[in-house]
Amino acid sequence: MMAGLLLLAVAAAEPVTETQWPEQTTAADAARLDQWEEALAIGRAGVIGAGEGAILNARSPLFETGAALANSDIPQGLYNCSITKLDGDADGGLTYIAYPAFKCRVVDQDGRKHFTKLTGSQRTIGWIDKADGDHSIYLGTLIYHYEDVLVPYGRTAKRDQAAVVQRIEPNRWRMIFPFPAYESKVDVMELTPSE
């Protein structure tokens, strides 16, 4: 546990580079980010096709493609962040998996946002940068709670994390991870300020 906390502290202290997300994004992640709306639509269709559409409506507008509001910039602070996986793999995956809320942190660093998922067995650490339009872009790397070495973004495709970040209500944001490496067609992380 201490190694994991140390890792998170070290990752947050990494120097900020001048390079922003367009130059940092791998070709595979750039393609996925361009398809975020398609991934979300496919994920929704899979859940609705399985007869579970009501569960999506109950969390509206979290899974709606047109839900983004202006000003996606997420303030620094602690957040409750819950991850939902939509339309699992055809080989037995579930169409809808919603995990309980974890703790996440956003920190301002020289005009960028550093994001860390602090709890849970799978964590992600990386940067949120402003993009054109009504969203920001998150690029990070997946680590496991028992690891004490951070694999930098761009080194291992199955650990690379890329998401579109949008504000969907005054104090509610989402991170849409299109076509992730594991378990689903799309992952959606809901973020609300932690009291």
mmCIF file of N, CA, C and O in Angstrom, residues 98-191:
data_model
loop_
_atom_site.group_PDB
_atom_site.id
_atom_site.type_symbol
_atom_site.label_atom_id
_atom_site.label_comp_id
_atom_site.label_asym_id
_atom_site.label_seq_id
_atom_site.Cartn_x
_atom_site.Cartn_y
_atom_site.Cartn_z
ATOM 1 N N ALA A 98 -21.214 -1.548 -13.604
ATOM 2 C CA ALA A 98 -21.016 -0.273 -12.913
ATOM 3 C C ALA A 98 -20.304 -0.549 -11.597
ATOM 4 O O ALA A 98 -20.800 -1.294 -10.763
ATOM 5 N N TYR A 99 -19.148 0.061 -11.426
ATOM 6 C CA TYR A 99 -18.376 -0.094 -10.199
ATOM 7 C C TYR A 99 -18.747 1.011 -9.214
ATOM 8 O O TYR A 99 -19.134 2.106 -9.615
ATOM 9 N N PRO A 100 -18.623 0.744 -7.930
ATOM 10 C CA PRO A 100 -18.874 1.811 -6.946
ATOM 11 C C PRO A 100 -17.838 2.922 -7.104
ATOM 12 O O PRO A 100 -16.788 2.737 -7.722
ATOM 13 N N ALA A 101 -18.161 4.068 -6.538
ATOM 14 C CA ALA A 101 -17.283 5.227 -6.694
ATOM 15 C C ALA A 101 -15.943 5.012 -5.998
ATOM 16 O O ALA A 101 -15.880 4.494 -4.880
ATOM 17 N N PHE A 102 -14.886 5.416 -6.686
ATOM 18 C CA PHE A 102 -13.541 5.451 -6.138
ATOM 19 C C PHE A 102 -13.196 6.907 -5.852
ATOM 20 O O PHE A 102 -14.006 7.803 -6.058
ATOM 21 N N LYS A 103 -11.988 7.139 -5.385
ATOM 22 C CA LYS A 103 -11.517 8.503 -5.142
ATOM 23 C C LYS A 103 -10.493 8.878 -6.215
ATOM 24 O O LYS A 103 -9.603 8.087 -6.552
ATOM 25 N N CYS A 104 -10.651 10.093 -6.731
ATOM 26 C CA CYS A 104 -9.732 10.618 -7.725
ATOM 27 C C CYS A 104 -9.319 12.031 -7.322
ATOM 28 O O CYS A 104 -10.003 12.673 -6.528
ATOM 29 N N ARG A 105 -8.209 12.480 -7.886
ATOM 30 C CA ARG A 105 -7.707 13.815 -7.574
ATOM 31 C C ARG A 105 -7.291 14.520 -8.861
ATOM 32 O O ARG A 105 -6.660 13.916 -9.738
ATOM 33 N N VAL A 106 -7.629 15.801 -8.948
ATOM 34 C CA VAL A 106 -7.192 16.658 -10.045
ATOM 35 C C VAL A 106 -6.369 17.788 -9.431
ATOM 36 O O VAL A 106 -6.801 18.425 -8.472
ATOM 37 N N VAL A 107 -5.181 18.018 -9.995
ATOM 38 C CA VAL A 107 -4.276 19.051 -9.492
ATOM 39 C C VAL A 107 -3.872 19.959 -10.647
ATOM 40 O O VAL A 107 -3.493 19.473 -11.719
ATOM 41 N N ASP A 108 -3.951 21.286 -10.441
ATOM 42 C CA ASP A 108 -3.473 22.245 -11.443
ATOM 43 C C ASP A 108 -1.952 22.269 -11.435
ATOM 44 O O ASP A 108 -1.341 22.393 -10.375
ATOM 45 N N GLN A 109 -1.360 22.156 -12.628
ATOM 46 C CA GLN A 109 0.093 22.276 -12.742
ATOM 47 C C GLN A 109 0.436 23.008 -14.032
ATOM 48 O O GLN A 109 0.333 22.436 -15.120
ATOM 49 N N ASP A 110 0.800 24.275 -13.917
ATOM 50 C CA ASP A 110 1.275 25.072 -15.045
ATOM 51 C C ASP A 110 0.331 25.037 -16.241
ATOM 52 O O ASP A 110 0.745 24.816 -17.375
ATOM 53 N N GLY A 111 -0.944 25.266 -15.995
ATOM 54 C CA GLY A 111 -1.909 25.326 -17.077
ATOM 55 C C GLY A 111 -2.449 23.993 -17.532
ATOM 56 O O GLY A 111 -3.274 23.933 -18.448
ATOM 57 N N ARG A 112 -2.002 22.926 -16.908
ATOM 58 C CA ARG A 112 -2.502 21.592 -17.227
ATOM 59 C C ARG A 112 -3.123 21.009 -15.965
ATOM 60 O O ARG A 112 -2.954 21.534 -14.876
ATOM 61 N N LYS A 113 -3.821 19.914 -16.135
ATOM 62 C CA LYS A 113 -4.427 19.227 -14.998
ATOM 63 C C LYS A 113 -3.785 17.846 -14.886
ATOM 64 O O LYS A 113 -3.717 17.101 -15.867
ATOM 65 N N HIS A 114 -3.317 17.527 -13.692
ATOM 66 C CA HIS A 114 -2.799 16.190 -13.439
ATOM 67 C C HIS A 114 -3.903 15.387 -12.759
ATOM 68 O O HIS A 114 -4.489 15.823 -11.772
ATOM 69 N N PHE A 115 -4.206 14.204 -13.315
ATOM 70 C CA PHE A 115 -5.301 13.377 -12.823
ATOM 71 C C PHE A 115 -4.747 12.083 -12.253
ATOM 72 O O PHE A 115 -3.877 11.443 -12.852
ATOM 73 N N THR A 116 -5.268 11.681 -11.085
ATOM 74 C CA THR A 116 -4.885 10.417 -10.456
ATOM 75 C C THR A 116 -6.119 9.736 -9.896
ATOM 76 O O THR A 116 -6.872 10.347 -9.126
ATOM 77 N N LYS A 117 -6.327 8.500 -10.283
ATOM 78 C CA LYS A 117 -7.330 7.659 -9.616
ATOM 79 C C LYS A 117 -6.616 7.047 -8.418
ATOM 80 O O LYS A 117 -5.685 6.261 -8.565
ATOM 81 N N LEU A 118 -7.058 7.427 -7.223
ATOM 82 C CA LEU A 118 -6.317 7.113 -6.006
ATOM 83 C C LEU A 118 -6.626 5.755 -5.406
ATOM 84 O O LEU A 118 -5.805 5.201 -4.676
ATOM 85 N N THR A 119 -7.810 5.219 -5.627
ATOM 86 C CA THR A 119 -8.221 3.967 -4.992
ATOM 87 C C THR A 119 -8.681 2.961 -6.038
ATOM 88 O O THR A 119 -8.947 3.305 -7.189
ATOM 89 N N GLY A 120 -8.777 1.706 -5.603
ATOM 90 C CA GLY A 120 -9.172 0.632 -6.503
ATOM 91 C C GLY A 120 -7.976 -0.189 -6.947
ATOM 92 O O GLY A 120 -6.826 0.243 -6.821
ATOM 93 N N SER A 121 -8.243 -1.366 -7.470
ATOM 94 C CA SER A 121 -7.156 -2.264 -7.872
ATOM 95 C C SER A 121 -6.510 -1.848 -9.184
ATOM 96 O O SER A 121 -5.363 -2.170 -9.452
ATOM 97 N N GLN A 122 -7.253 -1.131 -10.037
ATOM 98 C CA GLN A 122 -6.700 -0.577 -11.269
ATOM 99 C C GLN A 122 -6.787 0.930 -11.180
ATOM 100 O O GLN A 122 -7.830 1.489 -10.881
ATOM 101 N N ARG A 123 -5.671 1.591 -11.430
ATOM 102 C CA ARG A 123 -5.622 3.040 -11.326
ATOM 103 C C ARG A 123 -5.091 3.621 -12.621
ATOM 104 O O ARG A 123 -4.440 2.942 -13.401
ATOM 105 N N THR A 124 -5.358 4.876 -12.818
ATOM 106 C CA THR A 124 -4.830 5.565 -13.984
ATOM 107 C C THR A 124 -4.269 6.909 -13.541
ATOM 108 O O THR A 124 -4.817 7.559 -12.651
ATOM 109 N N ILE A 125 -3.142 7.276 -14.123
ATOM 110 C CA ILE A 125 -2.441 8.512 -13.791
ATOM 111 C C ILE A 125 -2.056 9.188 -15.097
ATOM 112 O O ILE A 125 -1.518 8.541 -15.998
ATOM 113 N N GLY A 126 -2.347 10.484 -15.213
ATOM 114 C CA GLY A 126 -1.968 11.175 -16.436
ATOM 115 C C GLY A 126 -2.362 12.634 -16.428
ATOM 116 O O GLY A 126 -2.539 13.239 -15.368
ATOM 117 N N TRP A 127 -2.527 13.191 -17.636
ATOM 118 C CA TRP A 127 -2.732 14.629 -17.809
ATOM 119 C C TRP A 127 -4.007 14.904 -18.578
ATOM 120 O O TRP A 127 -4.346 14.207 -19.530
ATOM 121 N N ILE A 128 -4.699 15.974 -18.160
ATOM 122 C CA ILE A 128 -5.872 16.476 -18.876
ATOM 123 C C ILE A 128 -5.484 17.807 -19.506
ATOM 124 O O ILE A 128 -5.043 18.723 -18.818
ATOM 125 N N ASP A 129 -5.643 17.904 -20.821
ATOM 126 C CA ASP A 129 -5.324 19.123 -21.555
ATOM 127 C C ASP A 129 -6.565 19.649 -22.258
ATOM 128 O O ASP A 129 -7.397 18.872 -22.738
ATOM 129 N N LYS A 130 -6.681 20.955 -22.355
ATOM 130 C CA LYS A 130 -7.792 21.553 -23.079
ATOM 131 C C LYS A 130 -7.692 21.210 -24.557
ATOM 132 O O LYS A 130 -6.604 21.124 -25.116
ATOM 133 N N ALA A 131 -8.858 21.033 -25.167
ATOM 134 C CA ALA A 131 -8.927 20.776 -26.605
ATOM 135 C C ALA A 131 -9.931 21.750 -27.201
ATOM 136 O O ALA A 131 -10.575 22.523 -26.491
ATOM 137 N N ASP A 132 -10.068 21.724 -28.510
ATOM 138 C CA ASP A 132 -11.050 22.580 -29.158
ATOM 139 C C ASP A 132 -12.459 22.113 -28.818
ATOM 140 O O ASP A 132 -12.700 20.935 -28.581
ATOM 141 N N GLY A 133 -13.390 23.034 -28.822
ATOM 142 C CA GLY A 133 -14.785 22.660 -28.612
ATOM 143 C C GLY A 133 -15.130 22.497 -27.148
ATOM 144 O O GLY A 133 -14.569 23.153 -26.271
ATOM 145 N N ASP A 134 -16.044 21.559 -26.880
ATOM 146 C CA ASP A 134 -16.617 21.403 -25.544
ATOM 147 C C ASP A 134 -15.994 20.268 -24.751
ATOM 148 O O ASP A 134 -16.648 19.661 -23.918
ATOM 149 N N HIS A 135 -14.727 19.961 -25.022
ATOM 150 C CA HIS A 135 -14.104 18.867 -24.281
ATOM 151 C C HIS A 135 -12.610 19.110 -24.061
ATOM 152 O O HIS A 135 -12.017 19.981 -24.663
ATOM 153 N N SER A 136 -12.077 18.299 -23.155
ATOM 154 C CA SER A 136 -10.638 18.219 -22.927
ATOM 155 C C SER A 136 -10.211 16.796 -23.259
ATOM 156 O O SER A 136 -11.049 15.926 -23.507
ATOM 157 N N ILE A 137 -8.911 16.556 -23.247
ATOM 158 C CA ILE A 137 -8.381 15.227 -23.560
ATOM 159 C C ILE A 137 -7.531 14.741 -22.394
ATOM 160 O O ILE A 137 -6.694 15.472 -21.861
ATOM 161 N N TYR A 138 -7.774 13.490 -22.008
ATOM 162 C CA TYR A 138 -6.970 12.837 -20.968
ATOM 163 C C TYR A 138 -6.087 11.785 -21.611
ATOM 164 O O TYR A 138 -6.553 10.946 -22.388
ATOM 165 N N LEU A 139 -4.798 11.801 -21.284
ATOM 166 C CA LEU A 139 -3.853 10.751 -21.665
ATOM 167 C C LEU A 139 -3.150 10.284 -20.401
ATOM 168 O O LEU A 139 -2.591 11.098 -19.658
ATOM 169 N N GLY A 140 -3.195 8.989 -20.152
ATOM 170 C CA GLY A 140 -2.573 8.455 -18.951
ATOM 171 C C GLY A 140 -2.150 7.025 -19.128
ATOM 172 O O GLY A 140 -2.185 6.469 -20.231
ATOM 173 N N THR A 141 -1.765 6.428 -18.027
ATOM 174 C CA THR A 141 -1.307 5.047 -18.060
ATOM 175 C C THR A 141 -1.947 4.263 -16.923
ATOM 176 O O THR A 141 -2.178 4.805 -15.832
ATOM 177 N N LEU A 142 -2.257 3.014 -17.184
ATOM 178 C CA LEU A 142 -2.895 2.131 -16.211
ATOM 179 C C LEU A 142 -1.832 1.473 -15.342
ATOM 180 O O LEU A 142 -0.812 0.986 -15.841
ATOM 181 N N ILE A 143 -2.076 1.472 -14.022
ATOM 182 C CA ILE A 143 -1.202 0.738 -13.110
ATOM 183 C C ILE A 143 -2.071 -0.061 -12.157
ATOM 184 O O ILE A 143 -3.269 0.200 -12.010
ATOM 185 N N TYR A 144 -1.481 -1.064 -11.544
ATOM 186 C CA TYR A 144 -2.190 -1.900 -10.588
ATOM 187 C C TYR A 144 -1.724 -1.558 -9.181
ATOM 188 O O TYR A 144 -0.593 -1.128 -8.970
ATOM 189 N N HIS A 145 -2.598 -1.776 -8.204
ATOM 190 C CA HIS A 145 -2.340 -1.321 -6.837
ATOM 191 C C HIS A 145 -1.087 -1.941 -6.215
ATOM 192 O O HIS A 145 -0.500 -1.373 -5.322
ATOM 193 N N TYR A 146 -0.661 -3.099 -6.714
ATOM 194 C CA TYR A 146 0.496 -3.779 -6.128
ATOM 195 C C TYR A 146 1.809 -3.377 -6.807
ATOM 196 O O TYR A 146 2.883 -3.836 -6.413
ATOM 197 N N GLU A 147 1.752 -2.526 -7.819
ATOM 198 C CA GLU A 147 2.961 -2.153 -8.553
ATOM 199 C C GLU A 147 3.596 -0.896 -7.964
ATOM 200 O O GLU A 147 2.904 -0.028 -7.427
ATOM 201 N N ASP A 148 4.904 -0.795 -8.090
ATOM 202 C CA ASP A 148 5.589 0.404 -7.623
ATOM 203 C C ASP A 148 6.426 1.046 -8.726
ATOM 204 O O ASP A 148 7.281 1.884 -8.465
ATOM 205 N N VAL A 149 6.162 0.652 -9.978
ATOM 206 C CA VAL A 149 6.847 1.256 -11.119
ATOM 207 C C VAL A 149 5.792 1.752 -12.097
ATOM 208 O O VAL A 149 4.896 1.004 -12.487
ATOM 209 N N LEU A 150 5.892 3.015 -12.465
ATOM 210 C CA LEU A 150 4.964 3.606 -13.411
ATOM 211 C C LEU A 150 5.493 3.428 -14.827
ATOM 212 O O LEU A 150 6.612 3.838 -15.122
ATOM 213 N N VAL A 151 4.705 2.794 -15.694
ATOM 214 C CA VAL A 151 5.073 2.671 -17.105
ATOM 215 C C VAL A 151 4.540 3.912 -17.808
ATOM 216 O O VAL A 151 3.329 4.128 -17.832
ATOM 217 N N PRO A 152 5.400 4.756 -18.354
ATOM 218 C CA PRO A 152 4.937 6.009 -18.954
ATOM 219 C C PRO A 152 3.977 5.772 -20.119
ATOM 220 O O PRO A 152 4.037 4.749 -20.817
ATOM 221 N N TYR A 153 3.098 6.757 -20.333
ATOM 222 C CA TYR A 153 2.176 6.706 -21.458
ATOM 223 C C TYR A 153 2.961 6.576 -22.765
ATOM 224 O O TYR A 153 3.997 7.197 -22.955
ATOM 225 N N GLY A 154 2.432 5.752 -23.677
ATOM 226 C CA GLY A 154 3.047 5.568 -24.981
ATOM 227 C C GLY A 154 4.002 4.404 -25.067
ATOM 228 O O GLY A 154 4.470 4.055 -26.142
ATOM 229 N N ARG A 155 4.279 3.740 -23.938
ATOM 230 C CA ARG A 155 5.230 2.622 -23.935
ATOM 231 C C ARG A 155 4.542 1.267 -24.106
ATOM 232 O O ARG A 155 5.125 0.348 -24.659
ATOM 233 N N THR A 156 3.319 1.135 -23.588
ATOM 234 C CA THR A 156 2.614 -0.150 -23.624
ATOM 235 C C THR A 156 1.162 0.098 -23.999
ATOM 236 O O THR A 156 0.410 0.675 -23.209
ATOM 237 N N ALA A 157 0.763 -0.342 -25.182
ATOM 238 C CA ALA A 157 -0.575 -0.039 -25.698
ATOM 239 C C ALA A 157 -1.680 -0.485 -24.761
ATOM 240 O O ALA A 157 -2.682 0.208 -24.592
ATOM 241 N N LYS A 158 -1.526 -1.633 -24.110
ATOM 242 C CA LYS A 158 -2.593 -2.138 -23.256
ATOM 243 C C LYS A 158 -2.693 -1.382 -21.933
ATOM 244 O O LYS A 158 -3.671 -1.535 -21.210
ATOM 245 N N ARG A 159 -1.704 -0.566 -21.618
ATOM 246 C CA ARG A 159 -1.773 0.265 -20.411
ATOM 247 C C ARG A 159 -2.157 1.705 -20.738
ATOM 248 O O ARG A 159 -2.571 2.453 -19.852
ATOM 249 N N ASP A 160 -1.982 2.111 -21.975
ATOM 250 C CA ASP A 160 -2.295 3.487 -22.353
ATOM 251 C C ASP A 160 -3.785 3.759 -22.170
ATOM 252 O O ASP A 160 -4.633 2.941 -22.524
ATOM 253 N N GLN A 161 -4.089 4.919 -21.610
ATOM 254 C CA GLN A 161 -5.462 5.341 -21.376
ATOM 255 C C GLN A 161 -5.688 6.665 -22.113
ATOM 256 O O GLN A 161 -4.882 7.594 -21.978
ATOM 257 N N ALA A 162 -6.779 6.750 -22.870
ATOM 258 C CA ALA A 162 -7.121 7.982 -23.580
ATOM 259 C C ALA A 162 -8.611 8.219 -23.432
ATOM 260 O O ALA A 162 -9.412 7.302 -23.608
ATOM 261 N N ALA A 163 -8.985 9.450 -23.104
ATOM 262 C CA ALA A 163 -10.398 9.755 -22.884
ATOM 263 C C ALA A 163 -10.719 11.187 -23.287
ATOM 264 O O ALA A 163 -9.870 12.076 -23.243
ATOM 265 N N VAL A 164 -11.976 11.368 -23.669
ATOM 266 C CA VAL A 164 -12.543 12.688 -23.878
ATOM 267 C C VAL A 164 -13.176 13.103 -22.548
ATOM 268 O O VAL A 164 -13.916 12.328 -21.942
ATOM 269 N N VAL A 165 -12.861 14.308 -22.079
ATOM 270 C CA VAL A 165 -13.375 14.804 -20.801
ATOM 271 C C VAL A 165 -14.395 15.901 -21.083
ATOM 272 O O VAL A 165 -14.090 16.850 -21.817
ATOM 273 N N GLN A 166 -15.595 15.765 -20.506
ATOM 274 C CA GLN A 166 -16.664 16.724 -20.754
ATOM 275 C C GLN A 166 -17.405 17.053 -19.461
ATOM 276 O O GLN A 166 -17.576 16.182 -18.610
ATOM 277 N N ARG A 167 -17.861 18.291 -19.372
ATOM 278 C CA ARG A 167 -18.773 18.678 -18.292
ATOM 279 C C ARG A 167 -20.182 18.417 -18.790
ATOM 280 O O ARG A 167 -20.551 18.836 -19.887
ATOM 281 N N ILE A 168 -20.994 17.704 -17.993
ATOM 282 C CA ILE A 168 -22.346 17.369 -18.433
ATOM 283 C C ILE A 168 -23.425 17.987 -17.536
ATOM 284 O O ILE A 168 -24.599 17.968 -17.898
ATOM 285 N N GLU A 169 -23.045 18.519 -16.401
ATOM 286 C CA GLU A 169 -23.915 19.275 -15.504
ATOM 287 C C GLU A 169 -23.010 20.259 -14.771
ATOM 288 O O GLU A 169 -21.778 20.145 -14.848
ATOM 289 N N PRO A 170 -23.583 21.233 -14.040
ATOM 290 C CA PRO A 170 -22.721 22.241 -13.408
ATOM 291 C C PRO A 170 -21.574 21.660 -12.581
ATOM 292 O O PRO A 170 -20.461 22.189 -12.628
ATOM 293 N N ASN A 171 -21.796 20.583 -11.850
ATOM 294 C CA ASN A 171 -20.742 19.957 -11.044
ATOM 295 C C ASN A 171 -20.644 18.468 -11.324
ATOM 296 O O ASN A 171 -20.496 17.658 -10.409
ATOM 297 N N ARG A 172 -20.707 18.125 -12.586
ATOM 298 C CA ARG A 172 -20.640 16.712 -12.993
ATOM 299 C C ARG A 172 -19.880 16.624 -14.307
ATOM 300 O O ARG A 172 -20.198 17.341 -15.256
ATOM 301 N N TRP A 173 -18.860 15.790 -14.337
ATOM 302 C CA TRP A 173 -18.037 15.589 -15.521
ATOM 303 C C TRP A 173 -18.035 14.108 -15.885
ATOM 304 O O TRP A 173 -18.414 13.248 -15.088
ATOM 305 N N ARG A 174 -17.593 13.835 -17.091
ATOM 306 C CA ARG A 174 -17.401 12.446 -17.503
ATOM 307 C C ARG A 174 -16.118 12.340 -18.314
ATOM 308 O O ARG A 174 -15.700 13.288 -18.974
ATOM 309 N N MET A 175 -15.509 11.158 -18.223
ATOM 310 C CA MET A 175 -14.366 10.804 -19.057
ATOM 311 C C MET A 175 -14.811 9.602 -19.880
ATOM 312 O O MET A 175 -15.179 8.565 -19.318
ATOM 313 N N ILE A 176 -14.780 9.732 -21.195
ATOM 314 C CA ILE A 176 -15.213 8.667 -22.095
ATOM 315 C C ILE A 176 -13.970 8.020 -22.689
ATOM 316 O O ILE A 176 -13.207 8.670 -23.413
ATOM 317 N N PHE A 177 -13.770 6.742 -22.375
ATOM 318 C CA PHE A 177 -12.631 5.967 -22.879
ATOM 319 C C PHE A 177 -13.129 5.087 -24.026
ATOM 320 O O PHE A 177 -13.686 4.014 -23.791
ATOM 321 N N PRO A 178 -12.964 5.508 -25.293
ATOM 322 C CA PRO A 178 -13.503 4.731 -26.412
ATOM 323 C C PRO A 178 -12.653 3.500 -26.734
ATOM 324 O O PRO A 178 -11.426 3.571 -26.753
ATOM 325 N N PHE A 179 -13.327 2.391 -26.955
ATOM 326 C CA PHE A 179 -12.693 1.135 -27.360
ATOM 327 C C PHE A 179 -11.445 0.802 -26.523
ATOM 328 O O PHE A 179 -10.340 0.689 -27.047
ATOM 329 N N PRO A 180 -11.623 0.665 -25.203
ATOM 330 C CA PRO A 180 -10.467 0.343 -24.342
ATOM 331 C C PRO A 180 -9.922 -1.054 -24.638
ATOM 332 O O PRO A 180 -10.572 -1.852 -25.325
ATOM 333 N N ALA A 181 -8.760 -1.336 -24.100
ATOM 334 C CA ALA A 181 -8.086 -2.612 -24.383
ATOM 335 C C ALA A 181 -8.817 -3.811 -23.783
ATOM 336 O O ALA A 181 -8.670 -4.924 -24.255
ATOM 337 N N TYR A 182 -9.608 -3.583 -22.730
ATOM 338 C CA TYR A 182 -10.218 -4.700 -22.021
ATOM 339 C C TYR A 182 -11.719 -4.521 -21.831
ATOM 340 O O TYR A 182 -12.189 -3.417 -21.557
ATOM 341 N N GLU A 183 -12.466 -5.588 -21.966
ATOM 342 C CA GLU A 183 -13.793 -5.816 -21.390
ATOM 343 C C GLU A 183 -14.976 -5.067 -21.963
ATOM 344 O O GLU A 183 -16.098 -5.413 -21.653
ATOM 345 N N SER A 184 -14.827 -4.031 -22.760
ATOM 346 C CA SER A 184 -16.009 -3.275 -23.169
ATOM 347 C C SER A 184 -15.748 -2.517 -24.468
ATOM 348 O O SER A 184 -14.615 -2.413 -24.930
ATOM 349 N N LYS A 185 -16.828 -1.960 -25.023
ATOM 350 C CA LYS A 185 -16.693 -1.090 -26.195
ATOM 351 C C LYS A 185 -16.371 0.334 -25.772
ATOM 352 O O LYS A 185 -15.752 1.085 -26.512
ATOM 353 N N VAL A 186 -16.838 0.696 -24.566
ATOM 354 C CA VAL A 186 -16.565 2.034 -24.057
ATOM 355 C C VAL A 186 -16.636 1.999 -22.538
ATOM 356 O O VAL A 186 -17.461 1.291 -21.964
ATOM 357 N N ASP A 187 -15.738 2.732 -21.902
ATOM 358 C CA ASP A 187 -15.794 2.949 -20.455
ATOM 359 C C ASP A 187 -16.141 4.413 -20.220
ATOM 360 O O ASP A 187 -15.610 5.300 -20.907
ATOM 361 N N VAL A 188 -17.029 4.670 -19.266
ATOM 362 C CA VAL A 188 -17.406 6.039 -18.924
ATOM 363 C C VAL A 188 -17.158 6.229 -17.433
ATOM 364 O O VAL A 188 -17.700 5.499 -16.607
ATOM 365 N N MET A 189 -16.311 7.195 -17.107
ATOM 366 C CA MET A 189 -16.061 7.529 -15.713
ATOM 367 C C MET A 189 -16.837 8.800 -15.379
ATOM 368 O O MET A 189 -16.685 9.821 -16.031
ATOM 369 N N GLU A 190 -17.690 8.715 -14.374
ATOM 370 C CA GLU A 190 -18.440 9.863 -13.886
ATOM 371 C C GLU A 190 -17.683 10.494 -12.726
ATOM 372 O O GLU A 190 -17.247 9.792 -11.814
ATOM 373 N N LEU A 191 -17.526 11.817 -12.749
ATOM 374 C CA LEU A 191 -16.789 12.519 -11.696
ATOM 375 C C LEU A 191 -17.669 13.598 -11.077
ATOM 376 O O LEU A 191 -18.216 14.445 -11.790
#
